[in-house]
Short mmCIF file of C-alpha atoms and ligand atoms in Angstrom, two decimals:
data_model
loop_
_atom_site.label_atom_id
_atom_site.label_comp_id
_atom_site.label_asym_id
_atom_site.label_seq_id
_atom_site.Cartn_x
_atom_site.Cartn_y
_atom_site.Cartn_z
CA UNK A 1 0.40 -13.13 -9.26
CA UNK A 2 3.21 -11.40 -11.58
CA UNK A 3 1.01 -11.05 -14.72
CA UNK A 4 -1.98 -9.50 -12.46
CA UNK A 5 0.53 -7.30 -10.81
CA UNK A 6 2.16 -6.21 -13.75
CA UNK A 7 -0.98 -5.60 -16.30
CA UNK A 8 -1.84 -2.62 -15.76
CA UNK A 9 1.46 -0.84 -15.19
CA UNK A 10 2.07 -2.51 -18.96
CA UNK A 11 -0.69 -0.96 -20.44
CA UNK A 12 -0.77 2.56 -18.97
CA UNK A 13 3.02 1.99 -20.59
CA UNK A 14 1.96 1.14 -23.93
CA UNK A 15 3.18 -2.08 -24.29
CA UNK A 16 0.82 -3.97 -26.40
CA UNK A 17 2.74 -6.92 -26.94
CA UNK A 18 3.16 -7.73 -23.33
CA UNK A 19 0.11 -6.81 -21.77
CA UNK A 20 -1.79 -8.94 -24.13
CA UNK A 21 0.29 -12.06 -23.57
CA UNK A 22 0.03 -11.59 -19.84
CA UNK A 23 -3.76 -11.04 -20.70
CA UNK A 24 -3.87 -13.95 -22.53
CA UNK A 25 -1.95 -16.37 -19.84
CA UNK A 26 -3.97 -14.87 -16.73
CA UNK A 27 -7.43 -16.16 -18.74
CA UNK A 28 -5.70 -19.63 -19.92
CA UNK A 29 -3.92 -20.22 -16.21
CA UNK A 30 -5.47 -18.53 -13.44
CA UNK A 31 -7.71 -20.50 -11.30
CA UNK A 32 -9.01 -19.87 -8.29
CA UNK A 33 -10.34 -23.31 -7.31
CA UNK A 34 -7.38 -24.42 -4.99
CA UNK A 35 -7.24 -26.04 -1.89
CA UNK A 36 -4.80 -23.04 -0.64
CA UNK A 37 -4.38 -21.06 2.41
CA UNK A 38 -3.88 -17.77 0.88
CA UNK A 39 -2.68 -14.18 2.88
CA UNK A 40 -6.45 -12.46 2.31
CA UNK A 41 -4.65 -8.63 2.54
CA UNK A 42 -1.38 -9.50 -0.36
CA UNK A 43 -4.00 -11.49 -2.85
CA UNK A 44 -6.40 -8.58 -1.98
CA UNK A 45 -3.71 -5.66 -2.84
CA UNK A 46 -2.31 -7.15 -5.59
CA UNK A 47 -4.90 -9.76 -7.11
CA UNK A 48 -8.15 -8.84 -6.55
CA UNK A 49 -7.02 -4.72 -7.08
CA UNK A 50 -5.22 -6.18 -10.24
CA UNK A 51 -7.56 -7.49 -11.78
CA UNK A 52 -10.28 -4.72 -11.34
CA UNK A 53 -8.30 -2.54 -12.32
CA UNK A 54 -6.94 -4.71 -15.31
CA UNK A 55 -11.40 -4.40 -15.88
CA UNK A 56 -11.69 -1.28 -15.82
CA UNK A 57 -8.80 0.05 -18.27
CA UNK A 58 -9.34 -2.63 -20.71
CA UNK A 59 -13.23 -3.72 -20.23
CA UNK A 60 -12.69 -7.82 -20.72
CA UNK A 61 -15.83 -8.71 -18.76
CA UNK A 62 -13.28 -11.71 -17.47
CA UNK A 63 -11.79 -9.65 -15.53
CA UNK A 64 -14.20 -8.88 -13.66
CA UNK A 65 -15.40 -12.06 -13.29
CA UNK A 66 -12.34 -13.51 -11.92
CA UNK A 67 -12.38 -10.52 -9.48
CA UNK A 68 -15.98 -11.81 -8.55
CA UNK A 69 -14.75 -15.24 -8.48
CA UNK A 70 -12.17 -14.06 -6.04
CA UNK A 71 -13.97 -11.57 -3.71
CA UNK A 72 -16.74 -14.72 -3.12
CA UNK A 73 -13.84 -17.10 -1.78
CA UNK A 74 -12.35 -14.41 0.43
CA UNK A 75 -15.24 -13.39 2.21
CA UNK A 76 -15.15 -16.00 4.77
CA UNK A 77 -11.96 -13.95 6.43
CA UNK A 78 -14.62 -11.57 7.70
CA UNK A 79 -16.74 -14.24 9.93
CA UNK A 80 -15.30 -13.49 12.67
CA UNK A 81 -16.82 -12.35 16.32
CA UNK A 82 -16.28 -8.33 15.75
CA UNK A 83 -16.40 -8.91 11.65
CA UNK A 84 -12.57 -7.94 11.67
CA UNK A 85 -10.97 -10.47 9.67
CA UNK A 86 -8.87 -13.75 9.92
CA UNK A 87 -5.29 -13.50 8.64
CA UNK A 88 -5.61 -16.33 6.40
CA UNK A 89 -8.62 -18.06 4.19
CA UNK A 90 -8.73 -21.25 2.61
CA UNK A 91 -10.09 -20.52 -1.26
CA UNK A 92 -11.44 -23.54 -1.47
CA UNK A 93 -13.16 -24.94 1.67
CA UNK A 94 -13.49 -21.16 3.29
CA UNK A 95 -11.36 -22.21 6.59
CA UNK A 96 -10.11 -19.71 8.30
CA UNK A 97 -7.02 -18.98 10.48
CA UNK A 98 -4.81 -16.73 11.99
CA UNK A 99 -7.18 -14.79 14.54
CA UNK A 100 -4.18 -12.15 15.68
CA UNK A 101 -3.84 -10.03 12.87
CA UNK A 102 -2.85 -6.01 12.47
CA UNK A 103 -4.64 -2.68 11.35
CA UNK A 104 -2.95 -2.81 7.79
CA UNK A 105 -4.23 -6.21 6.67
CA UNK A 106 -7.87 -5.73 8.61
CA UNK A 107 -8.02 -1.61 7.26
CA UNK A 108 -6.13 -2.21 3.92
CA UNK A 109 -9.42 -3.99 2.22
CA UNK A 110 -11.86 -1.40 1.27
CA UNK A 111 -10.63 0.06 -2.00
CA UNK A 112 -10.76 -3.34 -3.55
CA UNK A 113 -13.89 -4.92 -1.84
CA UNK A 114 -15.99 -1.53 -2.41
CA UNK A 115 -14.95 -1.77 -5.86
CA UNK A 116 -16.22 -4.71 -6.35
CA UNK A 117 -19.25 -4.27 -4.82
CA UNK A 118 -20.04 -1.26 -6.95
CA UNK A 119 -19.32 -3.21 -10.48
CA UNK A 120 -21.23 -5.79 -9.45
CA UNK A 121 -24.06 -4.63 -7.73
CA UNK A 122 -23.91 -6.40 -4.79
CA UNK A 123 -22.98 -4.97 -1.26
CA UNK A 124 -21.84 -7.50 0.59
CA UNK A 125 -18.46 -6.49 -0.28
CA UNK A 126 -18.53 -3.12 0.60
CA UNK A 127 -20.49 -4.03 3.88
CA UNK A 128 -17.96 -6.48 5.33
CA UNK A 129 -14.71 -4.65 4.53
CA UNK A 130 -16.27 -1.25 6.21
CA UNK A 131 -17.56 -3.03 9.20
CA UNK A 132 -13.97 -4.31 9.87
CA UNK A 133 -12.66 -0.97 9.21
CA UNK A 134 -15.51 0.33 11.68
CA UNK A 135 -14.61 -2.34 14.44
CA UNK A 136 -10.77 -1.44 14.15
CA UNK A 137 -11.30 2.67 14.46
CA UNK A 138 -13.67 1.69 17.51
CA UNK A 139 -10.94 0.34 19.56
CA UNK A 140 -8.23 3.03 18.92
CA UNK A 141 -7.16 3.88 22.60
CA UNK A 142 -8.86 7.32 24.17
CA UNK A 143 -5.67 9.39 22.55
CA UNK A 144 -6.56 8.04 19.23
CA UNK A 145 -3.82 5.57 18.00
CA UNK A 146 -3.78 1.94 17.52
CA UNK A 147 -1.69 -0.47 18.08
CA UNK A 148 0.12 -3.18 15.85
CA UNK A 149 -1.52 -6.74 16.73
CA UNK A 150 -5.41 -6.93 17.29
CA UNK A 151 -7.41 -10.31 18.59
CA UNK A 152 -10.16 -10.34 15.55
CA UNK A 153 -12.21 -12.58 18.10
CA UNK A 154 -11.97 -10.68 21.09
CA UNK A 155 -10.87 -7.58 20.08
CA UNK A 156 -8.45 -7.15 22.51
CA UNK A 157 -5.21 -5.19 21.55
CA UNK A 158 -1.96 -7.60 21.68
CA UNK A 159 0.71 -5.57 20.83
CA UNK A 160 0.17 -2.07 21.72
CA UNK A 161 3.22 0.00 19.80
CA UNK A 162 1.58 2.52 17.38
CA UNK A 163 3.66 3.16 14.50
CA UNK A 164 2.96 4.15 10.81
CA UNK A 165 5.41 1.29 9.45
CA UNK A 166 4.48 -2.33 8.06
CA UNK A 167 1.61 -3.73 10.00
CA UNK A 168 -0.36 -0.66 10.61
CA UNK A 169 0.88 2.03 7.60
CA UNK A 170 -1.79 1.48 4.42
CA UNK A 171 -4.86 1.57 7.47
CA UNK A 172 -4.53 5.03 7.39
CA UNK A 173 -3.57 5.20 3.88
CA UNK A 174 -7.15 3.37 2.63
CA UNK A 175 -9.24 5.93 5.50
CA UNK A 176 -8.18 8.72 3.46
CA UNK A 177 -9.21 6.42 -0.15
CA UNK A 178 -12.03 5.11 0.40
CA UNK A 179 -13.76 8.88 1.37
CA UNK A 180 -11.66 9.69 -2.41
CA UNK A 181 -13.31 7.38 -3.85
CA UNK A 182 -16.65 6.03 -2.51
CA UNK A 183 -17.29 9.93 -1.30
CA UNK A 184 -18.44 8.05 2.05
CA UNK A 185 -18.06 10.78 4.38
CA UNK A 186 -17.58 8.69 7.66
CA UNK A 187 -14.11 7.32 5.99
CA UNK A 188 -13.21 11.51 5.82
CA UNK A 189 -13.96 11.61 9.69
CA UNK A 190 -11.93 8.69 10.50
CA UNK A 191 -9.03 9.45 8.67
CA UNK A 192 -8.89 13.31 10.09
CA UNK A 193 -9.15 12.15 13.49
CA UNK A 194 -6.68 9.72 13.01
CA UNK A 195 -4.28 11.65 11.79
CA UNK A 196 -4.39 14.05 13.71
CA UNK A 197 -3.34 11.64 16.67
CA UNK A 198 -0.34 10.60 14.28
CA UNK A 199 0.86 14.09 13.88
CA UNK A 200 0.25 14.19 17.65
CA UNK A 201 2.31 11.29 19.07
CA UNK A 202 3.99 10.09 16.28
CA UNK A 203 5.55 12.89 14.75
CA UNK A 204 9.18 14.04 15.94
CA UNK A 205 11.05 17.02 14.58
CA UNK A 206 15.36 16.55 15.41
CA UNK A 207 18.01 18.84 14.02
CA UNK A 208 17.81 16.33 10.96
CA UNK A 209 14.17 16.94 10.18
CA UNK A 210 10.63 15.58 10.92
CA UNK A 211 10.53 11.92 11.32
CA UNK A 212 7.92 9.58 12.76
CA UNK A 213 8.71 7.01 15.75
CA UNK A 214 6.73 4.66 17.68
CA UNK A 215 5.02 5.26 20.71
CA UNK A 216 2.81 3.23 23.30
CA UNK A 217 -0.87 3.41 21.96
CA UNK A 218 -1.99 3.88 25.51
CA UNK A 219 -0.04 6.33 26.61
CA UNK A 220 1.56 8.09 23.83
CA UNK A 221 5.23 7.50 25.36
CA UNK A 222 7.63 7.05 22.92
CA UNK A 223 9.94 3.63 22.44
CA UNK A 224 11.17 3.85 19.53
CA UNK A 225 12.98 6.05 17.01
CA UNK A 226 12.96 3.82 14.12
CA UNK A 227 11.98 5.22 10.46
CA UNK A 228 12.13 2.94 7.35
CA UNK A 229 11.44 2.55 3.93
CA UNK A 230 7.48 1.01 4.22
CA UNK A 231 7.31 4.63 6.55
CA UNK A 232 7.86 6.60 2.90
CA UNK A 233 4.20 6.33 2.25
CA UNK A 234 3.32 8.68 4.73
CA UNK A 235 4.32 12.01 2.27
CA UNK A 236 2.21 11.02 -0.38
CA UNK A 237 -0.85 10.40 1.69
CA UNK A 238 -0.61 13.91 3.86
CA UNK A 239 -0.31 15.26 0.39
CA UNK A 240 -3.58 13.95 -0.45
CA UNK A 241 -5.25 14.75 2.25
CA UNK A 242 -3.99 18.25 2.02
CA UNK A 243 -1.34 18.66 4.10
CA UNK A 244 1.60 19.40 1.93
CA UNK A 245 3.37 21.44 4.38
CA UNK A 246 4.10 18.21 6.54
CA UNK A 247 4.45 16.08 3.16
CA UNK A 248 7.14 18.41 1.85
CA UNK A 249 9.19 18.06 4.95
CA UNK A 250 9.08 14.75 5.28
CA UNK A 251 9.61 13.82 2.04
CA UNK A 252 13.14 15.78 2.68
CA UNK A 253 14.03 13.15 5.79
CA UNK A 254 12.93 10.34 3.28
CA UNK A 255 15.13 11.80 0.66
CA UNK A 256 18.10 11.92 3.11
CA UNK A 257 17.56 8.41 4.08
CA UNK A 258 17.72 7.01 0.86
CA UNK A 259 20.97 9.51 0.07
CA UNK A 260 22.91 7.67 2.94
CA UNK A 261 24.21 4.49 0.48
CA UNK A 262 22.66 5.79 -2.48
CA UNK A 263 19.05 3.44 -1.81
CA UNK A 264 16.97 3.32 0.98
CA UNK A 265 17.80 0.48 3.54
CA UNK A 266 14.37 -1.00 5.32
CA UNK A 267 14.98 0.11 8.64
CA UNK A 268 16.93 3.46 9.87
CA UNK A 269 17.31 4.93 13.39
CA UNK A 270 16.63 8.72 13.27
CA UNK A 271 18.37 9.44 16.52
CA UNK A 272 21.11 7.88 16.63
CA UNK A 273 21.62 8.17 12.45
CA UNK A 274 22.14 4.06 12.39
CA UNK A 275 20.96 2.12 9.64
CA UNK A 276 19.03 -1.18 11.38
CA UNK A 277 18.14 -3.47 8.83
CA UNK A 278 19.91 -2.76 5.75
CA UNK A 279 18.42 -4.61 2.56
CA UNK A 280 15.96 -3.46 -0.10
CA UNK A 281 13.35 -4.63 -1.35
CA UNK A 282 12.24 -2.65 -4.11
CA UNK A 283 9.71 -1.08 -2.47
CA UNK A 284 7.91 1.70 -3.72
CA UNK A 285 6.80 4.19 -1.54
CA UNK A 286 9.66 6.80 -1.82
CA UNK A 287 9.66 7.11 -4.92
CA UNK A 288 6.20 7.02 -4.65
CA UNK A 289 5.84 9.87 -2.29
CA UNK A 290 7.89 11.53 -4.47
CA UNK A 291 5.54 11.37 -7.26
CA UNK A 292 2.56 12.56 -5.21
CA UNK A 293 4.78 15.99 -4.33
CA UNK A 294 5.52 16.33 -8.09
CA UNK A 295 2.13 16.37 -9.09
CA UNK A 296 0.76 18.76 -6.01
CA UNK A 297 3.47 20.96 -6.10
CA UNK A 298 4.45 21.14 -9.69
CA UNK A 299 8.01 21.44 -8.10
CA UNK A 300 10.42 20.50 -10.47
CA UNK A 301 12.82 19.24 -7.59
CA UNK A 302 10.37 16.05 -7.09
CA UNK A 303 11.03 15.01 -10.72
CA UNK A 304 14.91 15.33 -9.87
CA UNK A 305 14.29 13.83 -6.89
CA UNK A 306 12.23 10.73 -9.37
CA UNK A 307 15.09 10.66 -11.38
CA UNK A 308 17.77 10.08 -8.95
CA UNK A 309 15.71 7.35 -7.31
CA UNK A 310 14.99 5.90 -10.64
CA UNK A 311 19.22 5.99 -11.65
CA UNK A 312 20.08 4.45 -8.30
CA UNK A 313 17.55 1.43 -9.20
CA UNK A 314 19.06 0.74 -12.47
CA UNK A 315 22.78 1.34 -10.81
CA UNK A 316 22.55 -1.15 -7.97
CA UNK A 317 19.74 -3.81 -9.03
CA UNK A 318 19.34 -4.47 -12.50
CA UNK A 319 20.77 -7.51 -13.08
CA UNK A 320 20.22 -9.44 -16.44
CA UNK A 321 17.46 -11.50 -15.65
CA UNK A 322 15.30 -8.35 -13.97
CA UNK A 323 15.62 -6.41 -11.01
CA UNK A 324 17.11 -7.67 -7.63
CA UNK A 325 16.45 -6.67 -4.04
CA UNK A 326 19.51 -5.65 -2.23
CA UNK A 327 20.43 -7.73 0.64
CA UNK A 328 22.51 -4.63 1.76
CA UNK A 329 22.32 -1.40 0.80
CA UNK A 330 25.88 -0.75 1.82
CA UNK A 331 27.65 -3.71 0.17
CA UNK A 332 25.17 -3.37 -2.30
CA UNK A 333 24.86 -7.34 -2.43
CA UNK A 334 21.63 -8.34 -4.59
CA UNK A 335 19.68 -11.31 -3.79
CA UNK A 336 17.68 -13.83 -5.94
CA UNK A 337 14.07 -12.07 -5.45
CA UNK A 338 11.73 -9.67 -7.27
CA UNK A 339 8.77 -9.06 -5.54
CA UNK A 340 6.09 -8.25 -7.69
CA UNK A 341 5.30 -5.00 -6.30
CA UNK A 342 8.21 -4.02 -8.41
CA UNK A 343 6.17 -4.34 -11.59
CA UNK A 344 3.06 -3.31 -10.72
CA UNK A 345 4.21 0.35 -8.11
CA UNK A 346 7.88 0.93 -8.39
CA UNK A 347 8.21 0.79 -12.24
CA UNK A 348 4.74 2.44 -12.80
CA UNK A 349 5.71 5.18 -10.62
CA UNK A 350 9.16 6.09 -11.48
CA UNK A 351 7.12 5.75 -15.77
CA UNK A 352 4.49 8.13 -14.53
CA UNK A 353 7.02 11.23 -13.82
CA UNK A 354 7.55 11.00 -17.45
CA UNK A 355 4.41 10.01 -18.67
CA UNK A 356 2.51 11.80 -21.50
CA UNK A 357 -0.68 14.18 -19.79
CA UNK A 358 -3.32 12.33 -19.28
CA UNK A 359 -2.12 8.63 -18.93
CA UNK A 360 -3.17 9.08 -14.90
CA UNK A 361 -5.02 11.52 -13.67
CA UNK A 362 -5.35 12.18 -9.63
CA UNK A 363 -8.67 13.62 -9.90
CA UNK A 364 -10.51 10.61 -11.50
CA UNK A 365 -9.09 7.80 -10.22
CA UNK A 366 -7.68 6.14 -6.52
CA UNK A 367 -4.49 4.41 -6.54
CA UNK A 368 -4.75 1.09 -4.21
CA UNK A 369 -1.79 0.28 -2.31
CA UNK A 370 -0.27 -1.81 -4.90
CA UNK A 371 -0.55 0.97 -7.32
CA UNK A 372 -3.34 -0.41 -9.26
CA UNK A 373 -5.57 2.62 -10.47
CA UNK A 374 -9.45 2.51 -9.42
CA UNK A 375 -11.77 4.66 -11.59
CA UNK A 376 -14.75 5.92 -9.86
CA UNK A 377 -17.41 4.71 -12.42
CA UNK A 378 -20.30 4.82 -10.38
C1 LIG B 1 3.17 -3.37 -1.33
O1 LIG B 1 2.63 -4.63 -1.42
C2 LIG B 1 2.16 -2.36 -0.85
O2 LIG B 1 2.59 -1.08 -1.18
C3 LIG B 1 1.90 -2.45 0.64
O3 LIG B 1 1.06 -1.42 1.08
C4 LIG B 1 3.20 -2.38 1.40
N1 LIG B 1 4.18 -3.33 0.92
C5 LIG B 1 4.42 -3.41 -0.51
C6 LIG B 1 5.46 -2.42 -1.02
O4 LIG B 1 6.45 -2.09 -0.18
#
């Protein structure tokens, strides 16, 4: 997973050396012929994405065809009743399990399985993942949210707080992507209306700023004023989709979070200013955010802003061996992990406010989720 993760952010850095010994061990190691239950939405995000995109900027033909190899053992997860998928597939014998799963891991698919289907040539890809991203929109309640668990076999809702945090957050993200990059216009009229709903019920403006809470799906009653670091995403995707008014003040609230111990703790309550789960991760998506106002606004703030967040990482997690997650943000205790999102979003974004012109360019090419950039060849 690490080397796949990592490759690209490696070569959009330059570094030769280690992008070709990571190319290198991915071709000698990486097999997907195991009798493995694998999580269909991380290996899609981070393997499948990684190595497309590890195609496209370096054109190895096996990439692709470990991508291909890949995307054919996953596509069981989508033979379900309503074509959502499964949680879980099997890359050898094409089980399936897990049959409650959430709008992020059933919506989060289409960047990767389109992309596919348009190097290959063959739609099947591109068919499934939209249907399930078809069959989730359908059953968004008659204000227009949805909710956090879903029944892929019945379709009935089983968990009914709607939310832009983990579990729901990169659905609305990939709406918004997939129109960027497959120009499929029904993908522009789901993510508008969604949105819209979001900003609607979601949305909360307190003397500290605008926020986003959780509310009932049904009935757009709030029960929750929780905010938290997977929640950071949401500036940099109203920025793409044109909204930078709302990106630009929430980017402000995500900016104050993060200033409370110096790094952003997972989960924060906006009313009553508590923090509720402290650790970090070493997620991303501030600093990604960040990034996305930099580049829209050309306000030099959001490379401060880049910078800051970049110092604090180096402050609190380096450690010799890599970077550690935080177990709290206040003690500033690390732990023994490294997810490798680290590699392959946080580093690549906090490199990219310093990159030379022309290393990334919004206009060509679709980030996934995982930070892997797609270029629309086709
Ligand atoms: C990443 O795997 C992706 O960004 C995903 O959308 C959310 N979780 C992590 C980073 O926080």
């Amino acid at each position: 997973m690490t080397p796949v993760d990592a490759f690209d952010t490696m070569v959009l850095m330059g570094l030769k050396k280690e992008s070709e010994e990571a190319k290198q061990l991915i071709f000698e190691k990486l097999s997907f012929d195991k009798n493995l239950f694998v999580q269909n939405f991380e290996v899609t995000i981070r393997l499948l994405g990684g190595l497309l995109s590890a195609y496209q900027l370096d054109g190895d033909k096996r990439f692709l065809d470990l991508a291909e190899d890949l995307g054919r053992r996953l596509l069981p997860v989508f033979n379900s009743t309503t074509g959502m998928p499964y949680i879980y597939v099997n890359l050898k014998t094409g089980e399936t399990k897990g049959k409650v799963n959430n709008p992020a891991e059933i919506g989060t698919l289409m960047l990767e399985f389109g992309t596919l289907s348009k190097l290959t040539g063959n739609p099947v890809y591109f068919e499934k993942s939209k249907k399930a991203v078809v069959e989730l929109f359908r059953r968004r309640s008659e204000i227009g949210l949805v909710g956090t668990t879903i029944d892929v076999e019945t379709g009935e809702w089983k968990n009914t707080a709607s939310h832009i945090s983990g579990m729901i957050d990169s659905y609305y993200e990939y709406l918004l992507k997939a129109w960027k990059l497959f120009g499929d216009e029904e993908f522009k009229t789901m993510y508008y209306q969604s949105i819209a709903a979001v900003n609607k019920y979601l949305a909360e403006k307190t003397e500290t700023g605008l926020w986003y809470g959780q509310a009932d799906m049904l009935t757009g009653k709030q029960i929750s004023s929780s905010f938290g670091a997977l929640d950071a995403f949401l500036p940099a995707v109203l920025a793409l989709g044109g909204d930078l008014e709302r990106a630009v003040e929430l980017q402000e609230s995500v900016y104050k979070m993060w200033m409370i111990h110096g790094i952003e703790p997972e989960e924060f309550d906006y009313k009553t200013n508590q923090v509720k789960y402290p650790g970090y991760v070493l997620r991303p998506e501030a600093i990604e955010s960040a990034y996305y106002l930099y580049i829209f606004t050309k306000n030099e703030k959001y490379l401060g802003m880049g910078r800051e967040f970049f110092d604090s990482l180096v402050k609190y997690c380096r450690i010799e061996e890599g970077y550690a997650a935080l177990k709290n943000v206040a003690t500033k205790e690390t732990s023994d992990q490294m997810e490798s999102f680290f590699l392959a979003e946080t580093l690549k974004y906090c490199y990219l406010f310093f990159a030379p012109d022309g290393v990334i360019d919004l206009d060509k090419i679709v980030f996934n989720t995982e930070a892997h950039p797609l270029k629309k060849t086709w």
